[in-house]
Short mmCIF file of C-alpha atoms in Angstrom, two decimals:
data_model
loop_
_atom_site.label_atom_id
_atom_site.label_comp_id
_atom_site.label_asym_id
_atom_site.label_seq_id
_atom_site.Cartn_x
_atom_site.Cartn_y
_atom_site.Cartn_z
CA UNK T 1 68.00 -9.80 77.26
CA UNK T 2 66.22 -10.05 74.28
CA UNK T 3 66.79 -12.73 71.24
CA UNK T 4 68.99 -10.94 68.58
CA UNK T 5 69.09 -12.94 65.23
CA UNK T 6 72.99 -12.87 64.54
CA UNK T 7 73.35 -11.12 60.98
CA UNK T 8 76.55 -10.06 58.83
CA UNK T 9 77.53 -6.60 58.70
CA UNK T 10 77.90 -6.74 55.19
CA UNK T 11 73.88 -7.95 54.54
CA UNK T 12 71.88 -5.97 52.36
CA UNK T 13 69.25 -3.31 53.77
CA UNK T 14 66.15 -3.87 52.71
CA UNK T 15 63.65 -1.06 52.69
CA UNK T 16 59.44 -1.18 52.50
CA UNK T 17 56.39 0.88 53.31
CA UNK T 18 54.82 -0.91 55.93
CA UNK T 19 51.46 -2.38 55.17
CA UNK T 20 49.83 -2.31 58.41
CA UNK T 21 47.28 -5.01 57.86
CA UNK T 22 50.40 -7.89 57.31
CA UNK T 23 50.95 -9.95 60.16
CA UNK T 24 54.64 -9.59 60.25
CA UNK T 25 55.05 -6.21 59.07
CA UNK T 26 52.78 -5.42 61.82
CA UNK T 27 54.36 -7.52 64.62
CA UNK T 28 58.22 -6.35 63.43
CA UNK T 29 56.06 -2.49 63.58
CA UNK T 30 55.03 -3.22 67.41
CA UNK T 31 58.34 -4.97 68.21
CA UNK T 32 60.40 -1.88 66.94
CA UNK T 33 58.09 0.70 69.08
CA UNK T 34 58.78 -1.45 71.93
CA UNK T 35 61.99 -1.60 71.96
CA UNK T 36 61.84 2.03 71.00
CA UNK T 37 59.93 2.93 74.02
CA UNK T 38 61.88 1.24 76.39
CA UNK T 39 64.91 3.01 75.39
CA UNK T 40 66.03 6.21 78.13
CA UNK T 41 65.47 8.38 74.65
CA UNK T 42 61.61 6.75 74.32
CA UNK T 43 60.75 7.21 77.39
CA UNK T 44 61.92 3.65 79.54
CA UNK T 45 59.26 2.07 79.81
CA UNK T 46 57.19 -1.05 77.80
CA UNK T 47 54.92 0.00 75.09
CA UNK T 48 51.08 0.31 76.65
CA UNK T 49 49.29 -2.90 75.87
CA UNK T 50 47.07 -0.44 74.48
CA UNK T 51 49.49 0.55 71.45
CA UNK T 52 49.89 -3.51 71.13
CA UNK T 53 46.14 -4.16 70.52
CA UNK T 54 45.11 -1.05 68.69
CA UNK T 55 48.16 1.04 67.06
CA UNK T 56 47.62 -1.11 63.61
CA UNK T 57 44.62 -0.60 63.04
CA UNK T 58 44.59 2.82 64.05
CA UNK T 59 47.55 3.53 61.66
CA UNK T 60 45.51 2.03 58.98
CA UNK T 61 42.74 4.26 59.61
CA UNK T 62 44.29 7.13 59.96
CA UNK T 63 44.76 9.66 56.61
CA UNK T 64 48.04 10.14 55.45
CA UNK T 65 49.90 8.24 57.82
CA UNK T 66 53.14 5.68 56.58
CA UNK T 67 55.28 3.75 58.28
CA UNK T 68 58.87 3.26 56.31
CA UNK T 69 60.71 -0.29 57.66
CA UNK T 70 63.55 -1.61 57.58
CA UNK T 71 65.55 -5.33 57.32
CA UNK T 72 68.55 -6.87 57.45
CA UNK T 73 68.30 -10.34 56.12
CA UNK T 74 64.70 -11.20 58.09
CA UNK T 75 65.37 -8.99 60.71
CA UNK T 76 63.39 -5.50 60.99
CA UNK T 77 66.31 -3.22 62.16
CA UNK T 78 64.57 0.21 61.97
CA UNK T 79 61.71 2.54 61.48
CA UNK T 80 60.26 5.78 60.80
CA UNK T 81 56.48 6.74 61.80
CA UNK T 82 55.34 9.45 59.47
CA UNK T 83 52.26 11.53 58.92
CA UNK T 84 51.61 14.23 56.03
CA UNK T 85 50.56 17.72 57.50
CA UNK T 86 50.37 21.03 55.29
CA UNK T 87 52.88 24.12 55.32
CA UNK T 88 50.60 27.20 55.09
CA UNK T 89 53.72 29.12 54.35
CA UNK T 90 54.72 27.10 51.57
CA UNK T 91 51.16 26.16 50.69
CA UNK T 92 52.03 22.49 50.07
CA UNK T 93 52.13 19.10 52.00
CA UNK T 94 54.51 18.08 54.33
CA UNK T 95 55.84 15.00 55.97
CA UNK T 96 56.09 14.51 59.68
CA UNK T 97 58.73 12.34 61.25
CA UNK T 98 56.97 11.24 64.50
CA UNK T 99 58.81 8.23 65.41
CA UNK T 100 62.82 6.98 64.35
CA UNK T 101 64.12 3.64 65.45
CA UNK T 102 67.32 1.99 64.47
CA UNK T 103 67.96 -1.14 66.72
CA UNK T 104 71.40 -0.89 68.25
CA UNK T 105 72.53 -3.70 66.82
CA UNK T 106 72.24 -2.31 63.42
CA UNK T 107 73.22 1.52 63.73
CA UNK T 108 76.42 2.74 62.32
CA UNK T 109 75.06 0.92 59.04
CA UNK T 110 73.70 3.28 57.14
CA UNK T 111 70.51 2.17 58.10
CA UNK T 112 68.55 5.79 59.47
CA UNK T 113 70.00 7.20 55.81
CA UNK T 114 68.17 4.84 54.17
CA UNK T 115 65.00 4.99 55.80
CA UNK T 116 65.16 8.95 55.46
CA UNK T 117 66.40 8.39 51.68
CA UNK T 118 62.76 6.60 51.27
CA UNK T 119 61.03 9.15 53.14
CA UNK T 120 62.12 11.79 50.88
CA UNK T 121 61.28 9.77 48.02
CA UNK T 122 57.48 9.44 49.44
CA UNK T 123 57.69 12.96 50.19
CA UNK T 124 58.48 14.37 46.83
CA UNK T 125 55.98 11.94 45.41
CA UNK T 126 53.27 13.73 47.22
CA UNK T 127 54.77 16.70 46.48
CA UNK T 128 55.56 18.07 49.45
CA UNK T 129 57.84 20.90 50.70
CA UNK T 130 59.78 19.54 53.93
CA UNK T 131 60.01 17.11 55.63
CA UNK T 132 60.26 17.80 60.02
CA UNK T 133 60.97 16.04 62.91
CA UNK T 134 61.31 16.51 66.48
CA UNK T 135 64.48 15.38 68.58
CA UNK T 136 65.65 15.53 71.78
CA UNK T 137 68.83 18.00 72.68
CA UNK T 138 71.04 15.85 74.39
CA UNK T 139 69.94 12.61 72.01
CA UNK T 140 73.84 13.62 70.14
CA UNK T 141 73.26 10.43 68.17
CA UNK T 142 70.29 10.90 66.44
CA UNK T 143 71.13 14.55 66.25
CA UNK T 144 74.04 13.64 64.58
CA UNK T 145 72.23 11.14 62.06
CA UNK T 146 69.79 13.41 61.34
CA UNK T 147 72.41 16.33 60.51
CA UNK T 148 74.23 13.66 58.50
CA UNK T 149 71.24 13.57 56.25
CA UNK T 150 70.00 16.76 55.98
CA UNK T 151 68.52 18.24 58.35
CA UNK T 152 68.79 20.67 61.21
CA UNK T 153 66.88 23.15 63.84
CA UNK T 154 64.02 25.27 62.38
CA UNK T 155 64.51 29.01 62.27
CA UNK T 156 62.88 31.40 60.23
CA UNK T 157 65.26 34.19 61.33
CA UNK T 158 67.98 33.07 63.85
CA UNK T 159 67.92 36.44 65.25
CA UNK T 160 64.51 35.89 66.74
CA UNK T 161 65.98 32.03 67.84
CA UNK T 162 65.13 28.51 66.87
CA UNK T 163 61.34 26.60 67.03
CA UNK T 164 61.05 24.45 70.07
CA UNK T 165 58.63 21.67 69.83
CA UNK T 166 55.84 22.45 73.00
CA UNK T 167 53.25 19.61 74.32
CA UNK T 168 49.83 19.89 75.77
CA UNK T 169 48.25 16.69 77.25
CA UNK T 170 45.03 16.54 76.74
#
């Protein structure tokens, strides 16, 4: 069982852009992913030592990419992966929601509104047109916290049925 720093219900969320080159921005980044990763909905299994030794830098590297984090008191409670893509549609940027993570210990706080409040924010800064993100169907609580703050399946006519998000391994 993992080491949960005991913090009141009523403490203040505090919300950053990662930077990915700060030691503990970075290690509460990795901790969150892992903890992420081992959850059913991640996948259930440890984060590859791989993603330990080079996801950082790689993140730093890599154009267009933010990480939104958040904290209770000292503790990082959540997180949102995100990387800017383009609509050719809407001829515009976009944002892409790769990765959410609200520790249990801190959901039913308000905490994935705020993180997605701060990705809009970034979003309409770069003056995008939509923000997406992928979830799984029977994952009814983040379904339900993502409804909650605005969003909801892709169609562009429902009579031809909603976008499914496909995968190719390469």
């Amino acid at each position: 069982m993992e080491n949960l720093q005991m913090v009141p219900a009523d403490t203040e969320v505090e919300i950053v852009i990662a930077d990915y080159r700060d030691e503990r921005q970075g290690a509460d980044l990795l901790g969150l992913m892992d903890h992420y990763s081992r959850d059913p909905y991640g996948g259930g299994e440890p984060l590859l030592d791989l993603c330990h030794r080079e996801l950082l830098g790689r993140l730093a590297e890599f154009p267009g990419a933010f990480t939104v984090l958040a904290y209770r008191g000292e503790e990082a409670v959540g997180l949102a992966n995100c990387f800017m893509g383009f609509s050719t549609f809407m001829c515009k940027p976009l944002v892409n929601i790769h990765d959410v993570v609200v520790k249990d210990s801190a959901r039913g706080l308000g905490v994935c509104t705020r993180i997605m409040e701060k990705v809009a924010e970034v979003a309409r800064e770069r003056g995008c047109c939509k923000i997406t993100l992928e979830v799984l169907e029977k994952n009814l609580p983040a379904r339900g916290a993502y409804l909650k703050c605005g969003f909801k399946p892709y169609a562009l006519d429902e009579e031809y049925g909603k976008a499914e998000f496909w995968q190719r391994y390469l």
